[in-house]
């Protein structure tokens, strides 16, 4: 039997699992060799294998939805730009075009054609966040994409095995962290190379000359599996809106979600127009988090690939904040994009209320700092560092929300010890924020209470791009809202949720991340669970008495 033309179903399933193993090793290589702390410590990356047509066949579990579901489109852009005929063994392509599968300039995407002999059999692709790509120092002040750093169109960074040193020199010259940024580029190139090696080993083991038959099986099976789940849902269209803090004025997002036998479509008509600030969202990022929200709530155990993603579609008017057009400023696109799951869930809750959580913090509360700031002679010694911190997830109709979690980003909280080792700051406190989870039969997840201070007599810069300060996560089915987030100096001054603040030397800053909404009447919460929450310090005895009706 010619196994290439007739592959048994069992072999196809084994090969599919092997593809998942290939991309997971690819992602682990990227994470373990990365220079950026957000990649190395928090897993802010994506890795995937694609067939020769540019269709994603498998993605790594390690990674984040904004990277993964945006990256799914990137290989197609590379093929259209260069053409398959122009590719040869040893080629590697690079770009960070926000509208071609990265979302903002700080995400670098690498695509590597994989050859078996002289035959192109597929692609390995990856992307990750680099800490600095140039641009304005104040990360909140950009007003178009050209202020945000070095803009790389789809270029060949390795040609037939030879690194383009001129392109590397250009990247090195346009970042404040040349060693780290170029190191991350090499990390991405290397992880693709490892992925290609493992893919070819798998093909040799199964005597495959090409991936076409396996690719069709993966994509067709996944698409039908997702459609089967969608066909069990109520049919119709549901609407929702979400009011976010914005900057000068609140930002209103609107969605109409339609479930049919052919898929789920989310239309964002009516959402706010593009803003002059930098939290505009390219449509690829809108698709990424919309698709992820549907995947978590409905698709669940079916792996992400071109087939499983196809029945999830979006639309948004050109020029609205969720379909921003070049050259809009998009550095902070996560500030809006990460909120889309709540908007989607506010629609789905009307159709399948027993499966959908209350609103969550959604947006990350990353600590982004730069220093020293006061002394010009120290400019060359400035650090630019980020550690990810998180808030609370909304409760589900059957359990409490998770506390201090990166949902829906998938980014893990970073170790404070690593953060302190790379700055002159000391973190005096990092703990659950008492009473921050929305009350309910099932309680919302808690945010965090963090205090830090510079230990040298210098000020430092604190960059904020936070949501849920003015508009906290709402509860559902009688549950209470989560606590809003806040930033406060020990002098009593409150800092804005978006902007750049100079923190004086010797002054502590307290970061209180928001909590998730609760579900159900708090008076119906299990008394044992209330008692446990009080004992563990998650809720105060006053809240237990006033909201839960519990007295020890």
Short mmCIF file of C-alpha atoms in Angstrom, two decimals:
data_model
loop_
_atom_site.label_atom_id
_atom_site.label_comp_id
_atom_site.label_asym_id
_atom_site.label_seq_id
_atom_site.Cartn_x
_atom_site.Cartn_y
_atom_site.Cartn_z
CA UNK A 1 0.00 0.00 0.00
CA UNK A 2 1.24 3.48 -0.79
CA UNK A 3 0.87 5.19 2.56
CA UNK A 4 1.27 8.59 0.92
CA UNK A 5 -1.96 8.26 -1.09
CA UNK A 6 -3.99 6.15 1.35
CA UNK A 7 -3.42 7.02 4.98
CA UNK A 8 -5.53 5.13 7.50
CA UNK A 9 -7.73 7.12 9.87
CA UNK A 10 -5.72 5.89 12.86
CA UNK A 11 -2.48 7.04 11.26
CA UNK A 12 -4.01 10.43 10.47
CA UNK A 13 -4.98 10.89 14.10
CA UNK A 14 -1.50 9.87 15.28
CA UNK A 15 0.09 12.29 12.81
CA UNK A 16 -2.26 15.05 13.96
CA UNK A 17 -1.12 14.53 17.54
CA UNK A 18 2.47 14.57 16.34
CA UNK A 19 1.87 17.94 14.68
CA UNK A 20 0.65 19.26 18.03
CA UNK A 21 3.81 17.93 19.67
CA UNK A 22 5.96 19.57 16.98
CA UNK A 23 4.51 23.03 17.54
CA UNK A 24 4.61 22.68 21.32
CA UNK A 25 8.35 21.98 21.19
CA UNK A 26 8.67 24.90 18.78
CA UNK A 27 6.94 27.20 21.30
CA UNK A 28 8.98 25.92 24.23
CA UNK A 29 12.21 26.64 22.34
CA UNK A 30 11.02 30.20 21.73
CA UNK A 31 10.07 30.74 25.36
CA UNK A 32 13.27 29.28 26.79
CA UNK A 33 15.58 31.24 24.49
CA UNK A 34 13.67 34.56 24.50
CA UNK A 35 15.22 37.74 25.85
CA UNK A 36 11.94 39.60 26.52
CA UNK A 37 10.66 38.94 30.03
CA UNK A 38 7.05 38.91 28.85
CA UNK A 39 7.91 35.97 26.56
CA UNK A 40 10.33 34.14 28.81
CA UNK A 41 8.31 34.45 32.01
CA UNK A 42 4.74 34.97 30.81
CA UNK A 43 4.50 33.05 27.52
CA UNK A 44 3.41 35.95 25.30
CA UNK A 45 4.04 34.17 21.99
CA UNK A 46 2.57 31.89 19.33
CA UNK A 47 3.89 28.99 17.27
CA UNK A 48 2.24 27.00 14.50
CA UNK A 49 2.68 24.71 11.52
CA UNK A 50 1.04 25.44 8.16
CA UNK A 51 0.61 23.50 4.93
CA UNK A 52 2.01 24.66 1.59
CA UNK A 53 -1.19 26.63 0.94
CA UNK A 54 -0.72 28.68 4.10
CA UNK A 55 -3.46 26.96 6.10
CA UNK A 56 -2.71 26.56 9.81
CA UNK A 57 -2.72 22.86 10.80
CA UNK A 58 -1.73 23.08 14.45
CA UNK A 59 -0.83 25.67 17.07
CA UNK A 60 1.04 25.27 20.33
CA UNK A 61 -0.77 25.20 23.64
CA UNK A 62 1.92 27.55 24.94
CA UNK A 63 0.93 31.00 23.73
CA UNK A 64 -1.73 33.68 23.86
CA UNK A 65 -4.89 34.15 21.77
CA UNK A 66 -3.90 37.57 20.46
CA UNK A 67 -0.71 36.11 19.01
CA UNK A 68 -2.09 32.74 17.97
CA UNK A 69 -5.27 33.74 16.18
CA UNK A 70 -3.60 36.73 14.53
CA UNK A 71 -0.62 34.61 13.44
CA UNK A 72 -3.07 32.25 11.71
CA UNK A 73 -3.37 34.89 8.97
CA UNK A 74 0.30 35.86 8.71
CA UNK A 75 1.55 33.04 6.46
CA UNK A 76 -1.07 33.85 3.85
CA UNK A 77 0.23 37.43 3.74
CA UNK A 78 3.80 36.17 3.25
CA UNK A 79 2.74 33.91 0.37
CA UNK A 80 0.82 36.72 -1.33
CA UNK A 81 3.73 39.15 -0.92
CA UNK A 82 6.57 36.91 -2.12
CA UNK A 83 4.96 34.05 -4.00
CA UNK A 84 5.84 30.39 -3.56
CA UNK A 85 8.09 30.47 -6.61
CA UNK A 86 10.48 32.91 -4.90
CA UNK A 87 11.05 30.70 -1.85
CA UNK A 88 13.95 28.29 -1.46
CA UNK A 89 15.48 26.20 1.34
CA UNK A 90 17.08 28.33 4.04
CA UNK A 91 14.78 31.35 3.54
CA UNK A 92 13.18 33.10 6.53
CA UNK A 93 10.75 36.02 6.41
CA UNK A 94 10.16 38.70 9.03
CA UNK A 95 7.58 41.44 9.57
CA UNK A 96 5.75 43.32 12.31
CA UNK A 97 2.99 44.88 10.21
CA UNK A 98 0.02 45.31 12.59
CA UNK A 99 -2.44 44.72 9.74
CA UNK A 100 -0.80 41.49 8.59
CA UNK A 101 -1.16 39.37 11.68
CA UNK A 102 0.70 41.05 14.55
CA UNK A 103 -1.67 43.75 15.83
CA UNK A 104 1.10 46.18 16.82
CA UNK A 105 4.76 46.83 16.03
CA UNK A 106 6.11 45.24 19.21
CA UNK A 107 5.05 41.80 17.97
CA UNK A 108 7.58 40.36 15.52
CA UNK A 109 6.41 37.58 13.20
CA UNK A 110 8.77 35.03 11.61
CA UNK A 111 7.73 32.69 8.78
CA UNK A 112 9.99 29.85 7.63
CA UNK A 113 9.25 27.78 4.50
CA UNK A 114 9.94 24.11 5.23
CA UNK A 115 11.39 22.00 2.40
CA UNK A 116 11.72 18.24 2.03
CA UNK A 117 14.56 18.08 -0.43
CA UNK A 118 13.68 20.72 -3.01
CA UNK A 119 9.91 20.39 -2.41
CA UNK A 120 8.08 23.01 -0.30
CA UNK A 121 5.88 21.02 2.06
CA UNK A 122 4.72 23.69 4.52
CA UNK A 123 5.64 26.54 6.81
CA UNK A 124 6.59 27.07 10.43
CA UNK A 125 5.49 30.41 11.86
CA UNK A 126 5.87 32.14 15.21
CA UNK A 127 5.65 35.53 16.79
CA UNK A 128 6.39 37.11 20.14
CA UNK A 129 6.46 40.44 21.91
CA UNK A 130 9.69 42.44 22.03
CA UNK A 131 10.03 44.99 24.80
CA UNK A 132 11.26 47.84 22.62
CA UNK A 133 11.06 48.49 18.88
CA UNK A 134 11.89 52.19 19.07
CA UNK A 135 9.31 54.95 18.81
CA UNK A 136 8.29 57.46 21.46
CA UNK A 137 9.52 56.94 25.02
CA UNK A 138 6.09 57.61 26.50
CA UNK A 139 4.23 54.52 25.32
CA UNK A 140 0.88 56.23 25.83
CA UNK A 141 1.57 59.25 23.61
CA UNK A 142 1.73 57.84 20.07
CA UNK A 143 -0.79 59.29 17.66
CA UNK A 144 -0.02 57.21 14.56
CA UNK A 145 1.74 53.93 13.91
CA UNK A 146 4.88 55.67 12.65
CA UNK A 147 5.47 57.10 16.13
CA UNK A 148 5.43 53.60 17.60
CA UNK A 149 8.72 52.28 16.32
CA UNK A 150 10.43 50.49 13.46
CA UNK A 151 7.86 49.31 10.88
CA UNK A 152 9.00 46.15 9.08
CA UNK A 153 7.09 45.09 5.96
CA UNK A 154 7.38 41.44 4.93
CA UNK A 155 11.11 41.06 4.27
CA UNK A 156 13.53 38.17 3.80
CA UNK A 157 15.81 38.19 6.82
CA UNK A 158 17.58 34.92 5.94
CA UNK A 159 18.26 34.24 2.25
CA UNK A 160 19.22 30.66 1.45
CA UNK A 161 20.71 30.22 4.90
CA UNK A 162 22.56 33.57 4.97
CA UNK A 163 21.38 36.13 7.53
CA UNK A 164 20.82 39.60 6.09
CA UNK A 165 23.24 41.48 8.33
CA UNK A 166 22.13 44.85 6.91
CA UNK A 167 18.56 44.19 8.04
CA UNK A 168 19.78 43.00 11.43
CA UNK A 169 21.85 46.17 11.73
CA UNK A 170 18.80 48.29 10.94
CA UNK A 171 16.76 46.51 13.64
CA UNK A 172 19.62 46.87 16.12
CA UNK A 173 19.93 50.60 15.42
CA UNK A 174 16.23 51.32 15.94
CA UNK A 175 15.70 49.97 19.44
CA UNK A 176 16.77 51.08 22.89
CA UNK A 177 17.46 47.43 23.71
CA UNK A 178 19.51 46.21 20.73
CA UNK A 179 20.87 43.07 22.40
CA UNK A 180 17.46 41.97 23.67
CA UNK A 181 15.56 42.78 20.48
CA UNK A 182 18.01 41.12 18.10
CA UNK A 183 18.26 38.23 20.54
CA UNK A 184 14.49 37.78 20.33
CA UNK A 185 14.66 37.77 16.52
CA UNK A 186 17.23 34.96 16.61
CA UNK A 187 15.10 33.13 19.17
CA UNK A 188 12.14 33.22 16.78
CA UNK A 189 14.24 32.11 13.81
CA UNK A 190 15.66 29.25 15.84
CA UNK A 191 12.35 27.96 17.15
CA UNK A 192 11.03 27.72 13.58
CA UNK A 193 14.15 25.81 12.56
CA UNK A 194 13.57 23.31 15.36
CA UNK A 195 9.92 23.00 14.37
CA UNK A 196 10.88 22.28 10.76
CA UNK A 197 13.36 19.60 11.87
CA UNK A 198 10.70 17.86 13.96
CA UNK A 199 8.14 18.10 11.17
CA UNK A 200 10.51 16.45 8.69
CA UNK A 201 11.35 13.73 11.21
CA UNK A 202 7.65 12.99 11.60
CA UNK A 203 7.17 12.84 7.83
CA UNK A 204 10.12 10.46 7.43
CA UNK A 205 8.74 8.22 10.17
CA UNK A 206 5.41 7.91 8.35
CA UNK A 207 6.89 7.89 4.84
CA UNK A 208 5.11 11.11 3.86
CA UNK A 209 6.25 13.12 0.85
CA UNK A 210 3.74 15.92 1.41
CA UNK A 211 1.17 17.11 3.96
CA UNK A 212 -1.81 17.57 1.64
CA UNK A 213 -3.90 14.56 2.63
CA UNK A 214 -3.20 15.01 6.34
CA UNK A 215 -3.93 18.73 6.06
CA UNK A 216 -7.31 18.11 4.45
CA UNK A 217 -8.19 15.63 7.21
CA UNK A 218 -7.22 18.04 10.01
CA UNK A 219 -9.04 21.00 8.49
CA UNK A 220 -12.18 19.18 7.33
CA UNK A 221 -12.58 17.22 10.57
CA UNK A 222 -12.10 20.31 12.70
CA UNK A 223 -14.51 22.44 10.67
CA UNK A 224 -17.23 19.81 10.87
CA UNK A 225 -16.63 19.31 14.58
CA UNK A 226 -17.09 23.03 15.27
CA UNK A 227 -20.17 23.26 13.06
CA UNK A 228 -21.70 20.28 14.87
CA UNK A 229 -21.37 22.18 18.15
CA UNK A 230 -22.80 25.37 16.65
CA UNK A 231 -25.80 23.49 15.22
CA UNK A 232 -26.84 22.44 18.72
CA UNK A 233 -27.19 26.06 19.83
CA UNK A 234 -30.30 28.25 19.62
CA UNK A 235 -30.47 30.11 16.31
CA UNK A 236 -30.90 33.85 16.10
CA UNK A 237 -29.21 37.21 16.64
CA UNK A 238 -28.43 38.76 20.01
CA UNK A 239 -27.12 42.25 20.74
CA UNK A 240 -24.96 43.73 23.49
CA UNK A 241 -22.89 46.77 24.33
CA UNK A 242 -19.98 47.46 26.63
CA UNK A 243 -18.86 50.81 28.00
CA UNK A 244 -15.14 51.09 28.63
CA UNK A 245 -13.07 53.78 30.32
CA UNK A 246 -11.32 55.08 27.21
CA UNK A 247 -9.18 58.13 27.93
CA UNK A 248 -10.83 61.53 27.61
CA UNK A 249 -14.26 59.99 27.15
CA UNK A 250 -15.80 56.52 27.59
CA UNK A 251 -15.66 54.16 24.62
CA UNK A 252 -18.79 52.23 23.69
CA UNK A 253 -18.47 48.91 21.87
CA UNK A 254 -21.48 47.20 20.29
CA UNK A 255 -21.95 43.70 18.93
CA UNK A 256 -24.59 41.67 17.11
CA UNK A 257 -23.93 37.94 17.36
CA UNK A 258 -25.69 35.63 14.93
CA UNK A 259 -25.78 31.85 15.33
CA UNK A 260 -26.68 29.80 12.26
CA UNK A 261 -26.03 26.31 10.96
CA UNK A 262 -23.14 27.75 8.93
CA UNK A 263 -21.29 29.31 11.85
CA UNK A 264 -21.26 32.23 14.26
CA UNK A 265 -20.79 35.75 12.98
CA UNK A 266 -20.16 38.79 15.18
CA UNK A 267 -20.77 42.23 13.70
CA UNK A 268 -19.39 45.27 15.52
CA UNK A 269 -21.38 47.94 13.72
CA UNK A 270 -22.19 50.82 16.05
CA UNK A 271 -18.90 50.65 17.95
CA UNK A 272 -17.00 53.87 18.59
CA UNK A 273 -14.92 55.38 15.79
CA UNK A 274 -11.13 55.29 15.79
CA UNK A 275 -9.52 57.36 18.51
CA UNK A 276 -6.57 59.73 18.37
CA UNK A 277 -4.97 57.64 21.11
CA UNK A 278 -3.17 54.37 20.57
CA UNK A 279 -5.78 51.79 21.59
CA UNK A 280 -7.19 51.32 18.10
CA UNK A 281 -7.52 47.69 17.00
CA UNK A 282 -6.59 46.18 13.59
CA UNK A 283 -9.27 43.77 12.37
CA UNK A 284 -6.94 40.75 12.72
CA UNK A 285 -6.77 41.34 16.47
CA UNK A 286 -10.53 41.83 16.67
CA UNK A 287 -10.95 38.48 14.95
CA UNK A 288 -8.40 36.88 17.29
CA UNK A 289 -10.21 37.65 20.54
CA UNK A 290 -13.69 37.19 19.13
CA UNK A 291 -12.71 33.76 17.89
CA UNK A 292 -11.06 32.92 21.21
CA UNK A 293 -14.17 33.89 23.18
CA UNK A 294 -16.29 31.55 21.06
CA UNK A 295 -13.69 28.83 21.33
CA UNK A 296 -13.60 28.91 25.13
CA UNK A 297 -17.38 28.99 25.54
CA UNK A 298 -18.44 26.57 22.80
CA UNK A 299 -15.66 24.94 20.77
CA UNK A 300 -13.50 23.92 23.74
CA UNK A 301 -11.74 20.62 22.98
CA UNK A 302 -11.32 20.99 19.20
CA UNK A 303 -7.77 22.21 18.43
CA UNK A 304 -7.22 25.55 16.74
CA UNK A 305 -6.46 25.34 13.02
CA UNK A 306 -7.74 26.78 9.76
CA UNK A 307 -10.73 24.44 9.85
CA UNK A 308 -11.89 25.11 13.40
CA UNK A 309 -11.41 28.87 13.00
CA UNK A 310 -13.27 29.15 9.67
CA UNK A 311 -16.87 29.06 11.03
CA UNK A 312 -16.08 31.99 13.38
CA UNK A 313 -16.26 35.26 11.47
CA UNK A 314 -16.39 38.97 12.25
CA UNK A 315 -17.17 42.25 10.55
CA UNK A 316 -16.69 45.85 11.61
CA UNK A 317 -17.04 49.10 9.65
CA UNK A 318 -13.74 50.40 8.33
CA UNK A 319 -12.55 53.23 10.50
CA UNK A 320 -14.23 52.12 13.69
CA UNK A 321 -12.07 51.42 16.73
CA UNK A 322 -12.30 47.66 16.10
CA UNK A 323 -11.30 47.93 12.44
CA UNK A 324 -8.70 50.66 12.58
CA UNK A 325 -7.02 51.65 9.34
CA UNK A 326 -3.37 52.41 8.76
CA UNK A 327 -1.72 54.64 9.96
CA UNK A 328 -3.78 54.57 13.18
CA UNK A 329 -1.87 54.30 16.44
CA UNK A 330 -2.30 50.71 17.65
CA UNK A 331 0.35 50.12 20.32
CA UNK A 332 -2.33 49.71 23.02
CA UNK A 333 -4.70 47.61 20.90
CA UNK A 334 -4.99 45.08 23.74
CA UNK A 335 -6.80 47.66 25.85
CA UNK A 336 -9.85 47.26 23.62
CA UNK A 337 -9.21 43.85 22.07
CA UNK A 338 -8.97 42.00 25.38
CA UNK A 339 -12.41 43.33 26.35
CA UNK A 340 -14.13 41.69 23.37
CA UNK A 341 -14.81 38.36 25.13
CA UNK A 342 -17.04 40.19 27.62
CA UNK A 343 -18.88 41.87 24.76
CA UNK A 344 -19.33 38.51 23.01
CA UNK A 345 -20.41 36.83 26.25
CA UNK A 346 -22.99 39.52 26.92
CA UNK A 347 -24.59 38.34 23.66
CA UNK A 348 -24.16 34.63 24.33
CA UNK A 349 -25.56 34.92 27.87
CA UNK A 350 -28.93 35.65 26.29
CA UNK A 351 -28.78 32.43 24.26
CA UNK A 352 -27.01 29.98 26.60
CA UNK A 353 -27.07 31.57 30.08
CA UNK A 354 -25.99 28.41 31.93
CA UNK A 355 -22.57 28.39 30.22
CA UNK A 356 -21.43 32.02 30.26
CA UNK A 357 -19.45 33.86 32.98
CA UNK A 358 -20.12 37.29 34.39
CA UNK A 359 -17.87 40.06 33.18
CA UNK A 360 -14.15 39.80 33.95
CA UNK A 361 -11.25 42.20 34.36
CA UNK A 362 -10.23 41.09 30.84
CA UNK A 363 -7.56 43.73 30.29
CA UNK A 364 -4.12 43.00 31.69
CA UNK A 365 -2.75 45.17 34.48
CA UNK A 366 0.88 44.92 33.46
CA UNK A 367 3.46 46.93 35.38
CA UNK A 368 5.50 48.84 32.78
CA UNK A 369 8.32 50.94 34.18
CA UNK A 370 11.36 52.82 32.96
CA UNK A 371 14.17 54.44 34.91
CA UNK A 372 16.28 56.14 36.04
CA UNK A 373 14.55 59.26 34.84
CA UNK A 374 15.83 62.39 36.60
CA UNK A 375 19.53 62.33 35.71
CA UNK A 376 20.46 62.84 32.04
CA UNK A 377 23.91 61.23 32.46
CA UNK A 378 22.11 57.98 33.29
CA UNK A 379 20.15 57.80 30.05
CA UNK A 380 22.34 55.02 28.70
CA UNK A 381 21.64 53.02 31.87
CA UNK A 382 17.88 53.24 31.73
CA UNK A 383 15.94 50.03 32.14
CA UNK A 384 12.66 49.35 30.38
CA UNK A 385 10.94 46.42 32.02
CA UNK A 386 7.51 44.87 32.26
CA UNK A 387 5.99 42.31 34.58
CA UNK A 388 2.49 41.01 33.95
CA UNK A 389 -0.09 41.23 36.71
CA UNK A 390 -3.75 40.40 36.43
CA UNK A 391 -7.21 40.87 37.87
CA UNK A 392 -10.17 38.59 38.54
CA UNK A 393 -12.26 36.49 36.18
CA UNK A 394 -16.03 36.65 36.30
CA UNK A 395 -17.87 33.85 38.09
CA UNK A 396 -19.54 31.11 36.08
CA UNK A 397 -23.12 29.97 36.77
CA UNK A 398 -21.69 26.92 38.54
CA UNK A 399 -18.39 28.00 40.17
CA UNK A 400 -16.37 30.96 41.43
CA UNK A 401 -14.28 33.00 39.05
CA UNK A 402 -10.53 32.48 39.07
CA UNK A 403 -8.51 35.06 40.97
CA UNK A 404 -5.45 36.88 39.62
CA UNK A 405 -5.75 35.27 36.23
CA UNK A 406 -4.82 36.47 32.76
CA UNK A 407 -8.15 35.48 31.20
CA UNK A 408 -8.72 36.01 28.32
CA UNK A 409 -5.16 36.87 27.32
CA UNK A 410 -3.51 33.65 28.46
CA UNK A 411 -0.50 35.67 29.60
CA UNK A 412 0.85 34.35 32.88
CA UNK A 413 1.72 36.59 35.78
CA UNK A 414 5.47 37.18 35.91
CA UNK A 415 7.70 36.49 38.93
CA UNK A 416 8.28 39.58 41.05
CA UNK A 417 11.82 38.36 41.81
CA UNK A 418 12.75 38.58 38.12
CA UNK A 419 11.17 42.03 37.87
CA UNK A 420 13.11 43.29 40.89
CA UNK A 421 16.38 41.87 39.54
CA UNK A 422 16.00 43.92 36.34
CA UNK A 423 15.04 47.25 37.95
CA UNK A 424 15.88 49.40 40.96
CA UNK A 425 12.40 48.83 42.41
CA UNK A 426 11.39 46.74 45.37
CA UNK A 427 7.91 45.21 45.66
CA UNK A 428 6.76 45.46 49.26
CA UNK A 429 3.44 43.66 48.85
CA UNK A 430 1.73 41.37 46.35
CA UNK A 431 -1.42 39.64 47.57
CA UNK A 432 -5.07 39.02 46.79
CA UNK A 433 -7.11 42.21 47.04
CA UNK A 434 -9.71 41.59 49.71
CA UNK A 435 -13.37 42.17 48.73
CA UNK A 436 -12.52 42.82 45.08
CA UNK A 437 -14.50 39.86 43.68
CA UNK A 438 -18.16 40.60 42.94
CA UNK A 439 -20.50 39.06 45.51
CA UNK A 440 -22.78 36.26 44.39
CA UNK A 441 -23.89 32.69 44.86
CA UNK A 442 -20.66 32.19 42.96
CA UNK A 443 -18.10 34.89 43.73
CA UNK A 444 -16.09 36.79 41.15
CA UNK A 445 -12.34 36.26 41.07
CA UNK A 446 -10.19 38.62 43.10
CA UNK A 447 -7.73 41.16 41.82
CA UNK A 448 -4.35 41.88 43.39
CA UNK A 449 -2.95 44.47 45.77
CA UNK A 450 0.65 45.40 44.95
CA UNK A 451 2.91 48.05 46.47
CA UNK A 452 6.33 49.06 45.12
CA UNK A 453 8.94 51.78 45.54
CA UNK A 454 12.25 52.84 44.05
CA UNK A 455 15.12 51.99 46.38
CA UNK A 456 17.49 54.59 44.90
CA UNK A 457 16.96 58.37 45.08
CA UNK A 458 15.59 58.59 41.53
CA UNK A 459 12.13 58.92 40.08
CA UNK A 460 10.86 56.39 37.56
CA UNK A 461 8.23 56.34 34.84
CA UNK A 462 5.08 54.23 35.17
CA UNK A 463 3.13 53.61 31.96
CA UNK A 464 -0.54 52.68 32.31
CA UNK A 465 -3.04 51.33 29.81
CA UNK A 466 -5.70 49.97 32.13
CA UNK A 467 -9.42 49.36 31.87
CA UNK A 468 -12.06 48.71 34.56
CA UNK A 469 -11.17 51.83 36.56
CA UNK A 470 -14.37 53.77 35.85
CA UNK A 471 -16.46 50.88 34.55
CA UNK A 472 -15.95 47.75 36.66
CA UNK A 473 -16.91 44.24 35.61
CA UNK A 474 -20.65 43.67 35.96
CA UNK A 475 -22.21 40.77 37.77
CA UNK A 476 -24.90 38.53 36.26
CA UNK A 477 -28.17 36.99 37.45
CA UNK A 478 -28.23 39.08 40.61
CA UNK A 479 -24.49 38.92 41.29
CA UNK A 480 -22.53 41.99 42.31
CA UNK A 481 -20.03 43.97 40.29
CA UNK A 482 -16.31 43.44 40.75
CA UNK A 483 -14.31 46.19 42.43
CA UNK A 484 -12.88 48.82 40.07
CA UNK A 485 -9.14 49.07 39.67
CA UNK A 486 -7.11 51.98 40.99
CA UNK A 487 -3.58 53.35 41.27
CA UNK A 488 -2.67 55.43 44.29
CA UNK A 489 0.49 57.01 45.65
CA UNK A 490 1.09 56.85 49.39
CA UNK A 491 0.74 60.64 49.34
CA UNK A 492 -2.96 60.10 48.59
CA UNK A 493 -2.83 61.08 44.91
CA UNK A 494 -4.71 58.83 42.47
CA UNK A 495 -3.14 58.20 39.08
CA UNK A 496 -5.04 57.86 35.77
CA UNK A 497 -5.74 54.45 34.28
CA UNK A 498 -4.13 55.50 31.00
CA UNK A 499 -1.09 57.68 30.71
CA UNK A 500 2.48 58.12 31.84
CA UNK A 501 3.22 59.14 35.44
CA UNK A 502 6.49 60.07 37.07
CA UNK A 503 6.75 58.38 40.45
CA UNK A 504 8.86 60.47 42.84
CA UNK A 505 11.83 58.95 44.62
CA UNK A 506 10.94 57.34 47.93
CA UNK A 507 7.17 57.28 47.27
CA UNK A 508 5.30 54.00 47.19
CA UNK A 509 2.72 53.30 44.51
CA UNK A 510 -0.18 50.97 45.27
CA UNK A 511 -1.67 49.04 42.35
CA UNK A 512 -5.11 47.55 42.98
CA UNK A 513 -6.26 45.45 40.04
CA UNK A 514 -10.01 44.93 39.47
CA UNK A 515 -12.14 41.95 40.38
CA UNK A 516 -14.56 39.90 38.32
CA UNK A 517 -18.34 40.04 38.56
CA UNK A 518 -20.35 37.60 40.66
CA UNK A 519 -23.22 35.33 39.56
CA UNK A 520 -26.46 34.81 41.47
CA UNK A 521 -27.90 36.08 44.74
CA UNK A 522 -25.11 36.38 47.37
CA UNK A 523 -27.54 35.33 50.10
CA UNK A 524 -27.72 31.89 48.42
CA UNK A 525 -23.99 31.27 48.63
CA UNK A 526 -23.03 28.15 50.53
CA UNK A 527 -22.35 29.16 54.15
CA UNK A 528 -19.26 26.95 54.28
CA UNK A 529 -17.83 28.82 51.28
CA UNK A 530 -18.53 32.20 52.88
CA UNK A 531 -16.87 31.05 56.09
CA UNK A 532 -13.86 29.83 54.15
CA UNK A 533 -13.57 33.16 52.26
CA UNK A 534 -13.57 35.05 55.55
CA UNK A 535 -11.03 32.69 57.09
CA UNK A 536 -8.69 33.06 54.10
CA UNK A 537 -9.08 36.85 54.04
CA UNK A 538 -10.71 36.89 50.59
CA UNK A 539 -13.72 38.78 51.94
CA UNK A 540 -14.01 40.86 55.08
CA UNK A 541 -16.38 40.04 57.92
CA UNK A 542 -18.26 43.25 57.09
CA UNK A 543 -18.91 42.18 53.49
CA UNK A 544 -19.83 38.69 54.70
CA UNK A 545 -22.43 40.24 56.99
CA UNK A 546 -23.76 43.00 54.72
CA UNK A 547 -23.82 41.25 51.32
CA UNK A 548 -23.90 37.55 52.16
CA UNK A 549 -25.98 37.73 55.34
CA UNK A 550 -23.37 35.70 57.19
CA UNK A 551 -22.35 36.17 60.79
CA UNK A 552 -19.71 33.87 62.28
#
